[in-house]
Coordinates of C-alpha atoms in Angstrom, one line a residue:
Chain A
M11 CA 70.5 103.5 -49.7
T12 CA 69.9 101.8 -53.1
G13 CA 68.9 105.1 -54.6
Y14 CA 72.0 106.7 -53.2
I15 CA 74.2 103.9 -54.6
L16 CA 72.7 104.1 -58.1
H17 CA 73.1 107.9 -58.1
R18 CA 76.7 107.7 -57.1
L19 CA 77.4 104.8 -59.5
A20 CA 75.9 106.9 -62.4
S21 CA 78.1 109.8 -61.5
A22 CA 81.2 107.6 -61.3
I23 CA 80.6 106.1 -64.7
L24 CA 80.1 109.6 -66.2
V25 CA 83.4 110.7 -64.6
V26 CA 85.3 107.7 -65.9
F27 CA 84.0 108.5 -69.4
L28 CA 85.3 112.1 -69.1
V29 CA 88.6 110.8 -67.6
T30 CA 89.0 108.6 -70.7
I31 CA 88.6 111.6 -73.0
I32 CA 91.0 113.7 -71.0
S33 CA 93.6 110.9 -70.8
F34 CA 93.5 110.5 -74.5
S35 CA 93.6 114.2 -75.3
V36 CA 96.3 115.6 -73.0
M37 CA 99.1 114.8 -75.4
S38 CA 97.1 116.3 -78.3
L39 CA 98.1 119.6 -76.7
V40 CA 101.6 119.1 -78.1
P41 CA 102.2 121.9 -80.6
G42 CA 103.3 120.9 -84.0
D43 CA 103.5 117.4 -85.4
P44 CA 103.8 114.7 -82.6
A45 CA 105.1 112.1 -85.1
S46 CA 108.2 114.2 -85.7
V47 CA 108.7 114.7 -82.0
V48 CA 108.5 110.9 -81.4
A49 CA 110.8 110.2 -84.4
G50 CA 113.5 112.5 -83.0
A51 CA 115.5 115.3 -84.6
N52 CA 117.5 113.2 -87.1
A53 CA 114.5 111.3 -88.6
T54 CA 114.0 111.2 -92.3
P55 CA 110.5 112.2 -93.7
D56 CA 109.9 108.5 -94.5
E57 CA 110.5 107.5 -90.8
I58 CA 108.2 110.3 -89.6
A59 CA 105.5 109.1 -92.0
A60 CA 105.9 105.5 -90.8
I61 CA 105.5 106.6 -87.2
R62 CA 102.5 108.7 -88.1
I63 CA 100.8 105.6 -89.4
Q64 CA 102.0 103.5 -86.5
L65 CA 100.5 106.0 -84.1
G66 CA 97.4 106.4 -86.2
L67 CA 98.0 110.1 -86.4
H68 CA 97.0 110.2 -90.1
L69 CA 93.4 109.7 -88.9
P70 CA 91.3 112.6 -87.6
Y71 CA 91.1 113.1 -83.8
H72 CA 87.6 111.7 -83.3
E73 CA 88.5 108.5 -85.2
R74 CA 91.6 108.0 -83.1
L75 CA 89.6 108.4 -79.9
L76 CA 87.0 106.0 -81.1
N77 CA 89.6 103.4 -82.1
W78 CA 91.3 103.8 -78.7
V79 CA 88.0 103.4 -76.8
A80 CA 87.0 100.4 -78.9
G81 CA 90.3 98.8 -78.0
L82 CA 89.8 99.7 -74.3
L83 CA 86.4 98.0 -74.3
Q84 CA 88.1 94.8 -75.5
G85 CA 90.7 95.2 -72.7
D86 CA 93.4 96.4 -75.1
L87 CA 95.4 99.4 -73.9
G88 CA 97.6 99.5 -77.0
R89 CA 101.3 99.0 -77.4
S90 CA 104.2 101.0 -76.1
I91 CA 106.3 102.8 -78.8
L92 CA 109.5 102.4 -76.9
L93 CA 109.3 99.5 -74.5
Q94 CA 108.7 96.6 -76.9
R95 CA 105.6 95.4 -75.0
T96 CA 102.0 96.2 -74.5
V97 CA 100.9 98.9 -72.2
A98 CA 99.1 96.3 -70.1
E99 CA 102.3 94.3 -69.7
A100 CA 104.3 97.4 -68.8
V101 CA 101.7 98.4 -66.2
A102 CA 101.5 94.9 -64.8
E103 CA 105.3 94.9 -64.3
R104 CA 105.4 98.3 -62.5
L105 CA 102.1 98.2 -60.5
P106 CA 103.3 95.9 -57.6
V107 CA 106.1 98.4 -56.7
T108 CA 103.7 101.4 -56.6
I109 CA 101.0 99.4 -54.7
A110 CA 103.6 98.2 -52.1
L111 CA 105.0 101.7 -51.7
S112 CA 101.6 103.2 -51.4
I113 CA 100.3 100.7 -48.9
Y114 CA 103.4 101.2 -46.8
A115 CA 103.1 105.0 -47.0
M116 CA 99.4 105.0 -46.3
A117 CA 99.9 102.8 -43.2
L118 CA 102.5 105.3 -41.9
T119 CA 100.1 108.1 -42.8
L120 CA 97.1 106.7 -41.0
V121 CA 98.9 105.7 -37.8
L122 CA 101.2 108.7 -37.5
G123 CA 98.7 111.3 -38.9
V124 CA 95.8 110.3 -36.7
G125 CA 98.2 109.7 -33.8
L126 CA 99.8 113.1 -33.9
G127 CA 96.4 114.9 -34.4
V128 CA 94.7 113.0 -31.6
F129 CA 97.6 113.6 -29.2
A130 CA 97.7 117.3 -30.1
A131 CA 94.0 117.7 -29.5
V132 CA 93.9 115.8 -26.2
R133 CA 96.7 118.0 -24.9
Q134 CA 95.4 121.1 -26.6
N135 CA 97.7 124.2 -26.1
S136 CA 100.4 122.3 -24.3
W137 CA 103.9 121.8 -25.5
V138 CA 102.8 118.4 -26.9
D139 CA 100.2 120.1 -29.0
Q140 CA 102.7 122.6 -30.3
L141 CA 105.3 120.0 -31.1
C142 CA 102.9 117.8 -33.0
M143 CA 101.5 120.7 -34.9
T144 CA 105.0 122.0 -35.8
V145 CA 105.9 118.6 -37.2
A146 CA 102.6 118.6 -39.1
L147 CA 103.2 122.1 -40.5
L148 CA 106.7 121.1 -41.6
G149 CA 105.3 118.0 -43.2
V150 CA 103.0 120.1 -45.5
S151 CA 105.6 122.8 -46.1
L152 CA 108.9 121.0 -46.9
P153 CA 109.3 120.0 -50.6
N154 CA 109.2 116.2 -50.9
V155 CA 111.8 116.1 -53.7
W156 CA 114.2 117.9 -51.5
L157 CA 113.5 115.8 -48.4
A158 CA 113.9 112.6 -50.4
I159 CA 117.3 113.7 -51.7
L160 CA 118.4 114.7 -48.2
F161 CA 117.2 111.4 -46.8
V162 CA 119.3 109.4 -49.3
M163 CA 122.2 111.6 -48.4
F164 CA 121.9 111.3 -44.7
F165 CA 120.4 107.8 -44.0
S166 CA 121.8 105.9 -46.9
V167 CA 125.1 107.6 -47.8
Y168 CA 126.2 109.0 -44.5
L169 CA 124.8 106.5 -42.0
G170 CA 124.5 103.5 -44.4
W171 CA 121.3 102.3 -42.8
F172 CA 119.4 101.9 -46.1
P173 CA 120.2 101.2 -49.8
T174 CA 120.5 104.4 -51.8
G175 CA 117.8 103.2 -54.2
G176 CA 116.5 100.3 -56.2
Y177 CA 113.9 97.8 -55.5
V178 CA 113.9 94.2 -54.3
P179 CA 110.8 92.2 -55.3
F180 CA 108.7 90.7 -52.5
D181 CA 108.9 87.2 -53.9
Q182 CA 112.7 87.4 -53.7
S183 CA 113.0 88.7 -50.2
I184 CA 110.3 90.1 -48.0
S185 CA 112.7 91.7 -45.6
G186 CA 114.8 93.1 -48.4
A187 CA 111.7 94.6 -50.0
L188 CA 110.6 96.2 -46.8
V189 CA 114.1 97.7 -46.2
A190 CA 114.2 99.0 -49.7
L191 CA 110.8 100.6 -49.4
T192 CA 111.2 102.1 -45.9
L193 CA 113.0 105.3 -46.7
P194 CA 110.9 106.0 -49.8
A195 CA 107.7 105.3 -47.8
I196 CA 108.7 107.7 -45.1
A197 CA 109.7 110.4 -47.6
L198 CA 106.4 109.8 -49.4
S199 CA 104.2 110.0 -46.4
L200 CA 105.4 113.1 -44.7
T201 CA 103.1 115.5 -46.6
Q202 CA 100.1 113.4 -46.0
I203 CA 100.9 112.8 -42.3
G204 CA 101.1 116.6 -41.9
L205 CA 97.8 117.1 -43.6
L206 CA 96.0 114.3 -41.8
A207 CA 97.4 115.3 -38.4
R208 CA 96.0 118.8 -38.9
M209 CA 92.6 117.5 -39.9
A210 CA 92.5 114.8 -37.1
R211 CA 93.3 117.5 -34.5
S212 CA 90.4 119.8 -35.5
S213 CA 88.1 116.8 -35.8
M214 CA 89.1 115.5 -32.4
L215 CA 88.7 119.0 -30.8
E216 CA 85.2 119.1 -32.1
V217 CA 84.3 115.7 -30.8
L218 CA 85.8 116.4 -27.4
R219 CA 83.4 119.3 -27.0
Q220 CA 80.4 117.1 -27.6
D221 CA 77.9 116.3 -24.8
Y222 CA 78.4 112.6 -24.9
V223 CA 82.1 112.9 -24.2
Q224 CA 81.5 115.3 -21.4
T225 CA 78.9 112.9 -20.0
A226 CA 81.2 109.9 -20.2
R227 CA 83.9 111.9 -18.4
A228 CA 81.4 113.2 -15.8
K229 CA 80.2 109.7 -14.9
G230 CA 83.8 108.9 -14.0
L231 CA 85.2 107.0 -16.9
P232 CA 89.0 107.4 -17.2
R233 CA 90.2 110.0 -19.7
W234 CA 92.0 107.7 -22.1
S235 CA 89.1 105.2 -22.2
V236 CA 86.7 107.9 -23.2
I237 CA 89.1 109.0 -25.9
G238 CA 89.8 105.5 -27.1
K239 CA 86.2 104.2 -27.0
H240 CA 83.9 107.1 -27.5
A241 CA 85.8 109.9 -29.2
L242 CA 88.1 108.1 -31.6
K243 CA 85.3 106.3 -33.4
N244 CA 83.6 109.6 -34.2
V245 CA 86.9 111.2 -35.2
M246 CA 87.5 108.4 -37.8
I247 CA 84.2 108.9 -39.6
P248 CA 84.9 112.4 -41.0
L249 CA 88.5 111.3 -41.8
V250 CA 87.1 108.5 -44.0
T251 CA 86.0 111.3 -46.5
V252 CA 89.6 112.5 -46.9
F253 CA 91.0 109.1 -47.7
G254 CA 90.6 109.6 -51.4
I255 CA 92.3 113.0 -51.2
I256 CA 95.2 111.6 -49.2
L257 CA 95.6 108.6 -51.6
S258 CA 95.6 111.0 -54.6
L259 CA 98.3 113.2 -52.9
S260 CA 100.2 110.0 -52.2
L261 CA 100.1 109.0 -55.8
S262 CA 101.3 112.4 -56.8
G263 CA 104.2 111.9 -54.5
T264 CA 105.1 108.5 -55.9
V265 CA 106.0 110.2 -59.2
V266 CA 108.8 112.1 -57.4
I267 CA 109.8 109.5 -54.8
E268 CA 110.1 106.7 -57.4
T269 CA 112.4 108.9 -59.5
V270 CA 114.6 109.9 -56.6
F271 CA 114.9 106.3 -55.2
S272 CA 115.1 104.7 -58.7
L273 CA 112.0 102.5 -58.0
P274 CA 110.5 100.9 -61.1
G275 CA 106.9 101.9 -60.3
M276 CA 103.9 103.3 -62.2
G277 CA 104.8 106.9 -61.4
R278 CA 108.2 106.5 -63.0
L279 CA 106.7 104.6 -65.9
I280 CA 104.3 107.4 -66.7
V281 CA 106.9 110.2 -66.2
N282 CA 109.4 108.5 -68.5
A283 CA 106.7 108.0 -71.0
I284 CA 105.8 111.7 -70.8
Q285 CA 109.4 112.8 -71.2
R286 CA 109.9 110.5 -74.2
R287 CA 106.5 111.0 -75.7
D288 CA 105.4 107.3 -75.5
Y289 CA 101.8 108.2 -76.1
P290 CA 100.1 104.8 -75.6
V291 CA 101.8 104.5 -72.2
I292 CA 100.9 108.0 -71.1
Q293 CA 97.3 107.6 -72.1
G294 CA 96.9 104.2 -70.6
G295 CA 98.8 105.1 -67.4
L296 CA 96.7 108.3 -66.8
L297 CA 93.5 106.4 -67.5
L298 CA 94.2 103.6 -65.1
T299 CA 95.5 105.8 -62.3
A300 CA 92.5 108.2 -62.5
S301 CA 89.9 105.4 -62.9
A302 CA 91.4 103.6 -59.9
L303 CA 91.0 106.8 -57.9
V304 CA 87.4 107.3 -59.1
L305 CA 86.6 103.8 -57.8
V306 CA 88.3 104.4 -54.5
N307 CA 86.4 107.6 -54.0
L308 CA 83.2 105.8 -54.9
A309 CA 83.9 103.1 -52.3
V310 CA 84.7 105.8 -49.8
D311 CA 81.5 107.7 -50.4
L312 CA 79.4 104.6 -50.1
L313 CA 81.2 103.5 -46.9
Y314 CA 80.7 107.0 -45.5
A315 CA 77.0 107.0 -46.4
W316 CA 76.7 103.6 -44.7
L317 CA 78.5 104.8 -41.6
D318 CA 76.6 108.1 -41.4
P319 CA 73.1 107.8 -42.8
R320 CA 72.6 111.6 -42.7
V321 CA 74.8 111.9 -45.8
R322 CA 72.4 109.9 -48.0
Y323 CA 69.8 112.6 -47.6
A324 CA 71.9 115.7 -47.7
D325 CA 73.4 115.2 -51.1
Chain B
M28 CA 87.7 144.3 -37.6
P29 CA 89.3 141.2 -39.2
I30 CA 92.5 143.1 -39.9
R31 CA 93.1 144.0 -36.3
R32 CA 92.4 140.3 -35.3
L33 CA 94.9 139.2 -38.0
L34 CA 97.5 141.6 -36.6
R35 CA 97.1 140.0 -33.2
H36 CA 97.3 136.4 -34.6
R37 CA 100.9 135.4 -33.8
L38 CA 101.2 132.6 -36.3
F39 CA 99.7 134.8 -39.1
M40 CA 102.3 137.5 -38.4
T41 CA 105.1 135.0 -38.4
G42 CA 103.9 133.7 -41.8
L43 CA 103.6 137.3 -43.0
S44 CA 107.2 138.1 -42.0
L45 CA 108.5 135.0 -43.8
F46 CA 106.5 135.8 -46.9
V47 CA 107.5 139.5 -46.9
F48 CA 111.1 138.4 -46.5
V49 CA 110.9 136.3 -49.7
V50 CA 109.1 139.0 -51.6
A51 CA 111.7 141.5 -50.5
A52 CA 114.5 139.1 -51.8
A53 CA 112.7 138.8 -55.1
V54 CA 112.2 142.6 -55.5
A55 CA 115.7 143.3 -54.5
A56 CA 117.2 140.5 -56.6
E57 CA 119.1 143.0 -58.8
W58 CA 120.8 144.6 -55.8
I59 CA 121.4 141.3 -53.9
A60 CA 123.0 139.7 -56.9
T61 CA 126.6 140.9 -57.5
Q62 CA 126.5 139.2 -60.9
S63 CA 124.1 137.6 -63.3
P64 CA 122.5 134.4 -62.0
T65 CA 123.5 132.5 -65.2
R66 CA 127.1 133.8 -65.4
M67 CA 129.5 130.9 -65.1
N68 CA 132.9 131.2 -63.3
M69 CA 134.6 128.0 -64.2
R70 CA 137.5 128.7 -61.9
M71 CA 135.2 129.2 -59.0
R72 CA 133.2 125.9 -59.2
F73 CA 131.8 124.5 -55.9
A74 CA 132.9 127.4 -53.8
A75 CA 131.6 126.8 -50.3
P76 CA 129.2 129.2 -48.6
G77 CA 131.0 132.0 -46.8
D78 CA 133.3 132.8 -49.7
A79 CA 134.2 136.5 -50.0
R80 CA 132.7 136.9 -53.4
F81 CA 129.9 134.3 -53.2
L82 CA 128.2 134.5 -49.9
L83 CA 126.2 131.3 -50.3
G84 CA 128.7 129.6 -52.5
T85 CA 128.6 128.5 -56.1
D86 CA 127.3 125.5 -58.0
A87 CA 128.9 123.1 -60.5
F88 CA 129.2 125.8 -63.1
G89 CA 130.6 128.4 -60.7
R90 CA 127.3 130.3 -60.7
D91 CA 126.5 132.5 -57.7
I92 CA 123.9 130.6 -55.6
L93 CA 122.7 133.7 -53.8
A94 CA 122.0 135.4 -57.2
R95 CA 120.2 132.3 -58.4
L96 CA 118.1 132.1 -55.2
A97 CA 117.0 135.7 -55.5
Y98 CA 116.1 135.4 -59.1
G99 CA 114.5 132.0 -58.4
A100 CA 112.3 133.8 -55.9
Q101 CA 111.1 136.0 -58.7
V102 CA 110.2 132.9 -60.8
S103 CA 108.4 131.1 -57.9
L104 CA 106.4 134.2 -56.8
R105 CA 105.5 135.0 -60.4
I106 CA 104.3 131.4 -60.9
G107 CA 102.4 131.5 -57.6
V108 CA 100.7 134.9 -58.4
M109 CA 99.7 133.8 -61.9
V110 CA 98.3 130.5 -60.8
V111 CA 96.3 132.2 -58.0
L112 CA 94.9 134.7 -60.5
F113 CA 94.0 132.1 -63.1
T114 CA 92.6 129.7 -60.5
G115 CA 90.8 132.4 -58.7
F116 CA 89.1 133.6 -61.9
F117 CA 88.2 130.2 -63.4
G118 CA 87.5 128.5 -60.1
T119 CA 85.1 131.3 -59.1
F120 CA 83.5 131.2 -62.5
F121 CA 82.8 127.5 -62.7
G122 CA 82.1 127.2 -58.9
A123 CA 79.6 130.1 -59.1
I124 CA 77.6 128.9 -62.1
A125 CA 77.5 125.3 -60.8
G126 CA 76.4 126.5 -57.3
Y127 CA 73.9 129.1 -58.5
F128 CA 72.3 127.7 -61.6
R129 CA 70.9 124.3 -60.7
K130 CA 70.8 123.0 -64.3
L131 CA 74.5 123.6 -64.8
D132 CA 75.5 122.1 -61.5
N133 CA 75.8 118.4 -62.6
P134 CA 77.5 118.9 -66.0
V135 CA 80.0 121.4 -64.7
M136 CA 80.9 119.5 -61.5
R137 CA 81.3 116.2 -63.3
V138 CA 83.9 117.8 -65.6
M139 CA 85.6 119.2 -62.5
D140 CA 85.5 115.8 -60.9
A141 CA 87.1 114.2 -64.0
F142 CA 90.0 116.6 -63.8
M143 CA 90.3 116.1 -60.0
A144 CA 90.4 112.3 -60.6
F145 CA 94.0 112.6 -61.7
P146 CA 96.7 112.9 -59.1
A147 CA 97.5 116.7 -59.3
I148 CA 101.2 116.5 -60.0
L149 CA 100.8 113.7 -62.5
L150 CA 98.3 115.7 -64.7
A151 CA 100.3 118.9 -64.3
I152 CA 103.4 117.1 -65.5
A153 CA 101.5 115.7 -68.5
I154 CA 100.1 119.1 -69.4
A155 CA 103.3 121.0 -68.9
A156 CA 105.3 118.4 -70.9
A157 CA 102.8 118.5 -73.7
L158 CA 102.8 122.3 -73.9
G159 CA 106.6 122.5 -73.6
P160 CA 109.0 123.7 -70.8
S161 CA 108.3 127.3 -70.0
E162 CA 107.1 129.4 -67.1
L163 CA 103.8 130.2 -68.7
N164 CA 103.1 126.5 -69.4
V165 CA 103.8 125.6 -65.8
V166 CA 101.2 128.3 -64.8
I167 CA 98.7 126.8 -67.3
A168 CA 99.3 123.3 -66.1
L169 CA 98.9 124.2 -62.4
A170 CA 95.9 126.4 -63.0
A171 CA 94.2 123.5 -64.9
V172 CA 94.9 121.2 -62.0
Y173 CA 93.9 123.6 -59.2
T174 CA 90.8 125.2 -60.8
P175 CA 88.5 122.3 -60.2
R176 CA 89.6 122.1 -56.5
T177 CA 88.8 125.8 -56.2
A178 CA 85.5 125.6 -58.1
R179 CA 84.3 122.9 -55.6
I180 CA 85.0 125.2 -52.6
V181 CA 83.3 128.2 -54.3
R182 CA 80.3 126.1 -55.3
A183 CA 79.9 124.9 -51.7
S184 CA 79.8 128.4 -50.2
V185 CA 77.6 129.7 -53.1
L186 CA 75.1 126.8 -52.3
V187 CA 74.8 128.1 -48.7
V188 CA 74.8 131.8 -49.4
R189 CA 72.2 131.4 -52.2
E190 CA 69.6 130.4 -49.6
A191 CA 70.4 133.3 -47.2
E192 CA 67.6 135.7 -46.4
F193 CA 69.3 138.8 -47.9
V194 CA 69.6 137.0 -51.2
Q195 CA 65.9 136.1 -51.1
A196 CA 65.2 139.8 -50.2
A197 CA 67.2 140.9 -53.2
R198 CA 65.3 138.6 -55.5
V199 CA 61.9 139.8 -54.1
A200 CA 63.1 143.3 -54.6
G201 CA 63.4 142.4 -58.3
A202 CA 67.2 142.2 -58.8
G203 CA 68.3 140.1 -61.9
E204 CA 70.0 136.8 -61.5
T205 CA 73.4 138.0 -62.7
R206 CA 73.2 141.0 -60.3
I207 CA 72.3 138.8 -57.4
L208 CA 75.1 136.4 -58.2
L209 CA 77.8 139.1 -58.7
G210 CA 76.6 141.6 -56.2
H211 CA 75.3 139.5 -53.3
V212 CA 76.2 135.9 -53.5
L213 CA 79.9 136.0 -54.6
P214 CA 81.1 138.8 -52.2
N215 CA 79.7 136.7 -49.4
S216 CA 81.4 133.5 -50.5
L217 CA 84.8 135.1 -50.6
A218 CA 86.3 134.0 -47.3
P219 CA 86.9 130.4 -48.1
L220 CA 88.1 131.4 -51.6
I221 CA 90.8 133.6 -50.1
V222 CA 91.9 130.9 -47.7
Q223 CA 92.0 128.3 -50.5
L224 CA 94.0 130.6 -52.8
T225 CA 96.6 131.2 -50.1
F226 CA 97.1 127.4 -49.9
I227 CA 97.2 127.1 -53.7
F228 CA 100.0 129.7 -53.8
A229 CA 101.9 127.4 -51.5
Y230 CA 101.1 124.3 -53.6
S231 CA 102.3 126.1 -56.7
V232 CA 105.7 126.9 -55.2
L233 CA 106.1 123.2 -54.2
A234 CA 104.8 122.0 -57.6
E235 CA 107.3 124.2 -59.5
A236 CA 110.1 122.4 -57.7
V237 CA 108.7 119.0 -58.7
L238 CA 108.0 120.0 -62.4
S239 CA 111.5 121.6 -62.7
F240 CA 113.1 118.6 -61.1
L241 CA 111.5 116.3 -63.6
G242 CA 112.5 118.6 -66.5
V243 CA 109.1 120.0 -67.5
G244 CA 109.5 123.4 -65.7
P245 CA 111.1 126.5 -67.0
A246 CA 114.1 125.3 -69.1
P247 CA 117.7 125.6 -67.6
P248 CA 119.7 127.7 -67.2
T249 CA 116.7 129.7 -65.9
P250 CA 117.3 130.0 -62.2
T251 CA 114.3 128.3 -60.6
W252 CA 114.5 126.7 -57.2
G253 CA 113.4 123.3 -58.7
N254 CA 116.2 123.5 -61.3
M255 CA 118.7 124.3 -58.6
I256 CA 117.7 121.2 -56.7
A257 CA 117.9 119.1 -59.8
D258 CA 121.3 120.5 -60.6
G259 CA 122.6 120.0 -57.1
R260 CA 121.5 116.5 -56.8
N261 CA 124.4 115.0 -58.7
F262 CA 126.9 116.8 -56.5
I263 CA 125.2 116.2 -53.2
R264 CA 128.3 114.5 -51.6
E265 CA 130.9 117.1 -52.6
A266 CA 128.7 120.2 -52.5
P267 CA 125.5 119.6 -50.5
W268 CA 124.8 123.4 -50.2
I269 CA 123.8 123.5 -53.9
T270 CA 120.8 121.3 -53.0
L271 CA 120.3 122.6 -49.5
M272 CA 119.8 126.3 -50.2
P273 CA 117.0 126.2 -52.7
G274 CA 115.1 123.7 -50.5
V275 CA 115.4 126.1 -47.6
A276 CA 114.1 128.9 -49.8
I277 CA 111.1 126.8 -50.8
S278 CA 110.4 125.7 -47.2
I279 CA 110.5 129.3 -45.9
T280 CA 108.1 130.5 -48.7
V281 CA 105.7 127.6 -48.3
L282 CA 105.8 127.7 -44.5
G283 CA 105.0 131.4 -44.6
L284 CA 102.1 130.9 -47.0
N285 CA 100.7 128.0 -44.9
L286 CA 100.8 130.1 -41.8
L287 CA 99.1 133.0 -43.6
G288 CA 96.4 130.5 -44.8
D289 CA 95.9 129.1 -41.3
G290 CA 95.6 132.6 -39.9
L291 CA 93.2 133.8 -42.5
R292 CA 91.1 130.7 -41.9
D293 CA 91.0 131.2 -38.2
V294 CA 89.9 134.8 -38.6
L295 CA 87.7 134.8 -41.7
D296 CA 86.2 131.4 -41.6
P297 CA 86.6 129.6 -38.3
R298 CA 84.3 126.7 -39.2
M299 CA 86.3 125.6 -42.2
K300 CA 88.5 122.5 -41.8
V301 CA 92.0 122.2 -43.2
A302 CA 91.6 122.7 -47.0
S303 CA 92.0 119.8 -49.3
S304 CA 94.5 119.9 -52.1

């Protein structure tokens, strides 16, 4: 196991290093002079020159990258061009919203995704199966931007059950925060619920065919106790591996959902920065998001190897 | 014969019908549209569906929604096809060299991992925004995001096929590495790739909506489904059909493609689990 951990750790460090370079470089794809784009259409040459120096754009690419990495190593993500604060401060303000939204959505995803999939598998080919799988298929097929807008229209404007948007911090009102996040979390989780339900179903079908399940049934254990005690545990193990994928999809979704519901989260922070060319925020935001996902995936891989020792030797 | 089994696969045929319907709408856009999708009729703003001249109504500028849907289908399908072609080519290239040449495996796949570490939509937005709002740039951004995910799948099947007996036989018979890879290994790793590319087509149609919605897709007034949703959002109370129609169009297309992908997987590659994105 130690060898496996070291191997995985080395990979993850290499990937984070590459992620750093990509995060820094994406905005270098901008054609033309980024300084004049940041300065705006009416800027004088002097203003553009000042911004060029402020952004360090007068330096060659490799020096800028090295300066940035040197700052990172001291915990300095740089300063936002537009927000009058450091990138770290901007992220610290926005992160709680995204974390709360993601946890809420992931909880819905795990419960409903696994639930739908397991139910469908247990009642394979019945109308329950067809209903669950139709819901799952719609989940992965309907565009989340569109659903989110329709949700606001129907549940908030028409029925008046939820606010149309905005965020209430948890330290102000826990119930208020939960109400504000419910509709966004549902809209955010539908895609992942669909995906997870489809995987859970095929995983469950496979487990139900195994000898030990047949044996448990043959010796007279009740159907649901076999499913709950014997089958479900073995369904969860392969699903652990897709946790990282589901979380990544969920974070992709927050970008959209935070915009539609006007939630001040990380996704919106980065998208606004992208639209307004706030380079330090884009670079820092991309780096933090991707690094967090690398760490989650590392943890998932190690957990999986611990749960299922065969993995350590296969890789 | 896989084709005969596909023809008997009910869900596959449903998906095929939905997809063919969308393709037909895109091909026939010129005949379906009674006027240009960008022509404004300021006296006919917010016409409700069922209007004599505008079957599906008009938007805030009095533009014909049916015409915009049909031309939007062309944009979505073009983006989907291009992303599939780029992703298929580069994903196969990187996946094949990583899976077949052991020395290249680690460096190539770590770079792929690094690209996959970013949430797909987030990286696509950054790339598309950096390159500028255009159809080609959306294609480039999505191909960059989906290539590593495809490479990983190609690599996995190449790793298996590489050890197969017929590959060993070809090697013993004296075939060169390139020839073995192109002539024996790749053709036998195709099934998962085809399934994956069908799903990538579906993701691309969904992603176009998101990118356009956030203003980094093909610039307005280009009729794309995502632009239509973004335009309609401000008028959702008075004229919900402006937002509803393009969403239905996207859903039909993506549903069709997902059913096609499921059917192809059942028939070509029954052991494969639901593909990751």
